[in-house]
Tab-separated table of C-alpha atoms in Angstrom:
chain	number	residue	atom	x	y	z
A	1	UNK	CA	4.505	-19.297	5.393
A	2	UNK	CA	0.751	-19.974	5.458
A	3	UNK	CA	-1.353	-20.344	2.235
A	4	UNK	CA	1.309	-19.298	-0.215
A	5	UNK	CA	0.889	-17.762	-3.320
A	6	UNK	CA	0.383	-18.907	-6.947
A	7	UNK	CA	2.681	-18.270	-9.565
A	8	UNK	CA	0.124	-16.057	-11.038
A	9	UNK	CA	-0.338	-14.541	-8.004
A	10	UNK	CA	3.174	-13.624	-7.694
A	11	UNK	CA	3.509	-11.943	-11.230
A	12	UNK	CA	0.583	-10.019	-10.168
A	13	UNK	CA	2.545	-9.058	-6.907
A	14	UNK	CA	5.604	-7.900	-9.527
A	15	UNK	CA	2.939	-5.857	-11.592
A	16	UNK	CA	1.719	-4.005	-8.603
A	17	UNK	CA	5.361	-2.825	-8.023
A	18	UNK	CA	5.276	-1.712	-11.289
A	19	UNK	CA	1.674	0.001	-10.647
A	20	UNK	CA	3.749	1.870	-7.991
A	21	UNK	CA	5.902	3.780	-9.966
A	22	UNK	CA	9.132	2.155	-9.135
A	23	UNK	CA	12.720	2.298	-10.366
A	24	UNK	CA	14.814	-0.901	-11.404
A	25	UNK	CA	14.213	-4.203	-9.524
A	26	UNK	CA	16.711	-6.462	-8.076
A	27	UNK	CA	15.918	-10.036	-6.462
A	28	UNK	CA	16.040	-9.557	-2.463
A	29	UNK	CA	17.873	-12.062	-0.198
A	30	UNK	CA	15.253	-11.937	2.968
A	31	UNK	CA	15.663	-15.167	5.356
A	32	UNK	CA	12.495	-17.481	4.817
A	33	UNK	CA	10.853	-18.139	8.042
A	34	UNK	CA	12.429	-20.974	10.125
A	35	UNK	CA	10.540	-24.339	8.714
A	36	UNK	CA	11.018	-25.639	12.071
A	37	UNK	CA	8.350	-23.837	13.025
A	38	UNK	CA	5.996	-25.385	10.295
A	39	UNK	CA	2.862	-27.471	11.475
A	40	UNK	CA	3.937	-31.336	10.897
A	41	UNK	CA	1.501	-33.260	8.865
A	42	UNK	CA	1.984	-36.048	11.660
A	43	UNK	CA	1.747	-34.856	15.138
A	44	UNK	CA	1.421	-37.159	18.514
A	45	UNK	CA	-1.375	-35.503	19.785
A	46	UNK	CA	-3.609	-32.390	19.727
A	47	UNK	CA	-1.880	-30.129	22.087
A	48	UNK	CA	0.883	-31.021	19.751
A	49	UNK	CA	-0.370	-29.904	17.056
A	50	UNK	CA	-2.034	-26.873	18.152
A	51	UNK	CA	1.588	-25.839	20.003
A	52	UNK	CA	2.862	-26.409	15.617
A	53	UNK	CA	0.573	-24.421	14.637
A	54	UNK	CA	0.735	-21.298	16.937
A	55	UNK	CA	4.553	-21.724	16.293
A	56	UNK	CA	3.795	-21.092	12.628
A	57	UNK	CA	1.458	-18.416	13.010
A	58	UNK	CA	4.553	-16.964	14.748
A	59	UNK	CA	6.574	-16.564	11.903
A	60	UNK	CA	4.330	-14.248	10.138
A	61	UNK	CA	4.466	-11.678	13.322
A	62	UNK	CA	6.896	-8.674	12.389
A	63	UNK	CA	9.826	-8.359	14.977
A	64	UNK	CA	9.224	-12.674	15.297
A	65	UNK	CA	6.234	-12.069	18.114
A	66	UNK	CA	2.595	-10.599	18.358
A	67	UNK	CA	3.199	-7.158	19.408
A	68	UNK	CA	1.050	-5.833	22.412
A	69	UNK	CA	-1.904	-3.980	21.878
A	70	UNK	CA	-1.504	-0.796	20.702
A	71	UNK	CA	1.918	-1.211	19.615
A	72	UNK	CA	2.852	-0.217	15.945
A	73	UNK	CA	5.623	-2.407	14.489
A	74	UNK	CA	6.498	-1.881	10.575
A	75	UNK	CA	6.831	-5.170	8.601
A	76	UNK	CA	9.931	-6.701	8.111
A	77	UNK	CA	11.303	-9.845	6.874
A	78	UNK	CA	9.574	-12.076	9.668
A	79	UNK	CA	5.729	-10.730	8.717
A	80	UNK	CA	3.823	-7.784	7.968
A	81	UNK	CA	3.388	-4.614	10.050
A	82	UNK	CA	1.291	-4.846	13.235
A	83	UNK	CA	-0.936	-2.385	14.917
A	84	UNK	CA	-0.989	-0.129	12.164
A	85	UNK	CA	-2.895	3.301	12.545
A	86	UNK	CA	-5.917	3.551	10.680
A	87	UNK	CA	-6.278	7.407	9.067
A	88	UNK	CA	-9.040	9.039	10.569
A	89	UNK	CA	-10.720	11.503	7.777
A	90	UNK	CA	-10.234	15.445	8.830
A	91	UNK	CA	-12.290	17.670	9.452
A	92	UNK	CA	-13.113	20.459	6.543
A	93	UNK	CA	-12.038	17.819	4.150
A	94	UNK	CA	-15.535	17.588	2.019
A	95	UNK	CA	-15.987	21.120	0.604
A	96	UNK	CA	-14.601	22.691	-2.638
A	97	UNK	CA	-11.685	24.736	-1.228
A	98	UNK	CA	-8.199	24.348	-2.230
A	99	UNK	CA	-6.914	24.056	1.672
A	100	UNK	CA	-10.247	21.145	1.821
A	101	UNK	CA	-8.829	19.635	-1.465
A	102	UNK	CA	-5.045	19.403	0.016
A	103	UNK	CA	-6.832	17.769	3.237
A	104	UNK	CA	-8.746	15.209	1.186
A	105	UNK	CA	-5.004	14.723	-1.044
A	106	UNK	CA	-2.861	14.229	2.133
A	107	UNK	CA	-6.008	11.997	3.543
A	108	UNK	CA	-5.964	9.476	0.454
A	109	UNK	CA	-2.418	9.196	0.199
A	110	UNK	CA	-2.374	8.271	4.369
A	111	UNK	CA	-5.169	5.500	3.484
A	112	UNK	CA	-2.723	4.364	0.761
A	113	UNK	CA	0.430	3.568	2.951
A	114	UNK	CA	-2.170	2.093	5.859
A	115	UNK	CA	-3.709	-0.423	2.769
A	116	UNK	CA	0.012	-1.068	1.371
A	117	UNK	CA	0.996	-2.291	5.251
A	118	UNK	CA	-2.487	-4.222	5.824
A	119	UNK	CA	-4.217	-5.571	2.766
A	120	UNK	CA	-7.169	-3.755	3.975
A	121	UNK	CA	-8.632	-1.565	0.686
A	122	UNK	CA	-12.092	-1.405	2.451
A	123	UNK	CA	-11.871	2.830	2.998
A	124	UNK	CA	-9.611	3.666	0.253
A	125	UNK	CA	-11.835	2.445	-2.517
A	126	UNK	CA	-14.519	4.943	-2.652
A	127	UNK	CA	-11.942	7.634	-2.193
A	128	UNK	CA	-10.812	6.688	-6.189
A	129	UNK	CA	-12.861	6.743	-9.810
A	130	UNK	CA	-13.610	3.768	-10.678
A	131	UNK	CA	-12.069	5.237	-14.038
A	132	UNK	CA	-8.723	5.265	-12.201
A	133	UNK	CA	-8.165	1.229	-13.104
A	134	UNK	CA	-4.628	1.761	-12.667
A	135	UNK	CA	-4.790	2.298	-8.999
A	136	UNK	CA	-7.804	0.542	-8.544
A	137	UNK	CA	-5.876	-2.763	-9.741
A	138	UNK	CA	-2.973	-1.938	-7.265
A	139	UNK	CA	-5.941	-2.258	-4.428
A	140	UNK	CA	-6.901	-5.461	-6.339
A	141	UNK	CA	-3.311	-6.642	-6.124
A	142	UNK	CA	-2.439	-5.850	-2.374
A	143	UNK	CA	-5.496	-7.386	-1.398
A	144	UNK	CA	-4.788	-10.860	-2.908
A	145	UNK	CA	-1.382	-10.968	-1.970
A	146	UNK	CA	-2.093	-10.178	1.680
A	147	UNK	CA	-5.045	-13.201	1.452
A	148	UNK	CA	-2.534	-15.515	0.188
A	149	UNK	CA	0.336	-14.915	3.123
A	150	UNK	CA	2.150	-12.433	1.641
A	151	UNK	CA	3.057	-8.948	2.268
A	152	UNK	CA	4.412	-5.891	1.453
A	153	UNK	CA	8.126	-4.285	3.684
A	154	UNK	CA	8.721	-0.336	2.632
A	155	UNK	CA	6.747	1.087	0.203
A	156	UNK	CA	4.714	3.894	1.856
A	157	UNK	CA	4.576	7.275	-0.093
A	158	UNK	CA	5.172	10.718	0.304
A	159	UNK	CA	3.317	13.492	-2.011
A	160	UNK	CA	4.836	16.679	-2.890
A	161	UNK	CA	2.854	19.095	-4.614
A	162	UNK	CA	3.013	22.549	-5.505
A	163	UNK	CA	0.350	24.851	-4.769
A	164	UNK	CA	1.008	27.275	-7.447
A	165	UNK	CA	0.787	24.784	-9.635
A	166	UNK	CA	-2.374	24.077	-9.571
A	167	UNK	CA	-5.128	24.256	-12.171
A	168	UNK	CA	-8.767	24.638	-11.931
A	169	UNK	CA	-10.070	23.192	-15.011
A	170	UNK	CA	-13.832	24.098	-13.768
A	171	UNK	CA	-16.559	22.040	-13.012
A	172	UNK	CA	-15.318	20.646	-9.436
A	173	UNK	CA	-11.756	19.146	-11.240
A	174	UNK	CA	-8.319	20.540	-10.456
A	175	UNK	CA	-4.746	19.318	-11.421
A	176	UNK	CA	-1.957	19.853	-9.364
A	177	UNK	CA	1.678	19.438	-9.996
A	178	UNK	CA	3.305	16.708	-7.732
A	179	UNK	CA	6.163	14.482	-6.704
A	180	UNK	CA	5.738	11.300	-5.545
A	181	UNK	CA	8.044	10.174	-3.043
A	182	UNK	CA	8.553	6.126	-2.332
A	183	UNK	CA	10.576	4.303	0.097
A	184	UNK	CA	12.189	1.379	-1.273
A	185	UNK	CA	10.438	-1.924	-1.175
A	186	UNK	CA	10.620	-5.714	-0.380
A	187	UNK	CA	7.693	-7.668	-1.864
A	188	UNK	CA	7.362	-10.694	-0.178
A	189	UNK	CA	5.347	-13.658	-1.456
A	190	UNK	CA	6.020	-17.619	-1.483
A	191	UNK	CA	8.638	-17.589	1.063
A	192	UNK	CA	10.608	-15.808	-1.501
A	193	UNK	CA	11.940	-12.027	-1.779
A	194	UNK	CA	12.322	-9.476	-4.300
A	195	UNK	CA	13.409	-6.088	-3.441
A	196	UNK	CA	12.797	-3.150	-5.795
A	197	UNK	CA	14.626	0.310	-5.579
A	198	UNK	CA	12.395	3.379	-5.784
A	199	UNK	CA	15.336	6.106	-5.397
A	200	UNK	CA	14.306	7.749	-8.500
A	201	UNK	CA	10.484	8.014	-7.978
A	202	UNK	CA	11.098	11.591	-6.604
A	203	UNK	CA	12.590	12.844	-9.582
A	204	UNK	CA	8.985	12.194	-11.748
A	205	UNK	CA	6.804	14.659	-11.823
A	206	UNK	CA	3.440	13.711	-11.962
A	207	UNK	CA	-0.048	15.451	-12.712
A	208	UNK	CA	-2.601	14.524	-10.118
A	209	UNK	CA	-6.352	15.156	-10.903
A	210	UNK	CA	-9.157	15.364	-8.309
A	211	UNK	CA	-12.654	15.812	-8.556
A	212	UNK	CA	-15.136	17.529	-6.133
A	213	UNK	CA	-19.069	16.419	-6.289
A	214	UNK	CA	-21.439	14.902	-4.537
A	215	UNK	CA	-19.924	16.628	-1.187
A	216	UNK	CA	-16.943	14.704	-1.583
A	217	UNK	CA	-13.852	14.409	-3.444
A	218	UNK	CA	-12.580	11.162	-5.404
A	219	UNK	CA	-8.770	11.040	-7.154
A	220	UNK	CA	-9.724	10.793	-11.011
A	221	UNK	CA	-5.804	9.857	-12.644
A	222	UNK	CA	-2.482	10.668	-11.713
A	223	UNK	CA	-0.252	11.142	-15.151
A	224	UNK	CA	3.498	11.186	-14.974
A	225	UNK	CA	4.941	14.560	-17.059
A	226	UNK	CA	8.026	15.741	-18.495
């Protein structure tokens, strides 16, 4: 696999699992890449070379080829997911409504699962306080270990919430009771594995705060309760 990760890179990787909310962890067995396919250091000639190297890129394709245009395909243990969907913000979202909070909510959490399958934390950013540095260090994490090769199999998210549960604590901010559902996971970094089971994630409740201002909401902490 192409510029692999550092060690420190990798226990970051294991923290942002962590960051996730996930249950126990268990080392995956995921076939490495074939190393056949790696670019030789040595090569006869430049078509040579060139024919290494788009062999290599190869590897990191999910399904073991470039999908067509267009075509979604969810990461697996050849490369991450191609073609992903980007979430398009809805309409209504940016007014202080409950229905226009529940947009924004469903909205954030789509932008989550599109930066867990791409690296890309360019749009989810301003949609989270910076005051959140929890889940602003999970976007710090998935970026790096998409830069270095890596990425992430499983893992999207579900939210369940509760409408009457929900608190207005005044002042634009409301709390609303929530489960967050995960799919299990398969971090992959430095040709290696490790698969983490997130079974139980459903079973946590969890207090999720949002706050309206500005014309625009931003996700202010999400605290797990009894």
């Amino acid at each position: 696999m192409k510029h692999a990760p550092t060690r420190n890179l990798a226990l970051t990787a294991i923290a942002l699992l962590a960051l996730t909310g996930c249950g126990a962890q268990a080392t995956g067995s995921v076939p490495e890449p074939n190393p056949s396919t790696t670019t030789s250091a040595v090569t006869s000639s430049t078509a040579s070379a060139a024919e290494e190297t788009a062999k290599a890129e190869e590897t990191n394709y999910s399904g073991g080829s470039k999908a067509p245009e267009g075509e979604y395909r969810a990461a697996d243990e050849h490369g991450p997911a191609q073609n992903v969907p980007k979430p398009v913000a809805p309409e209504g979202m940016n007014i202080e409504s409950t229905e226009a909070m529940l947009l924004f909510i469903n909205y954030w959490n789509d932008m989550r699962n599109y930066a867990n399958q791409t690296g890309d934390i360019s749009s989810i950013r301003g949609l989270v306080d910076d005051s959140f540095e929890q889940e602003q260090k999970y976007y710090d994490s998935l970026q790096k270990i998409y830069e270095s090769g890596g990425w992430v199999i499983g893992g999207n998210r579900t939210i369940h919430y509760n409408k009457d549960l929900l608190i207005a604590e005044g002042e634009g901010k409301y709390s609303i009771a929530s489960n967050f559902e995960l799919e299990n996971t398969v971090l992959w970094y430095n040709g290696e594995a490790r698969a983490y089971d997130n079974s139980q994630n459903i079973y946590r409740g969890i207090m999720l705060t949002v706050q309206f201002d500005n014309g625009s909401w931003r996700v202010t902490k999400a605290i797990e309760v009894s």
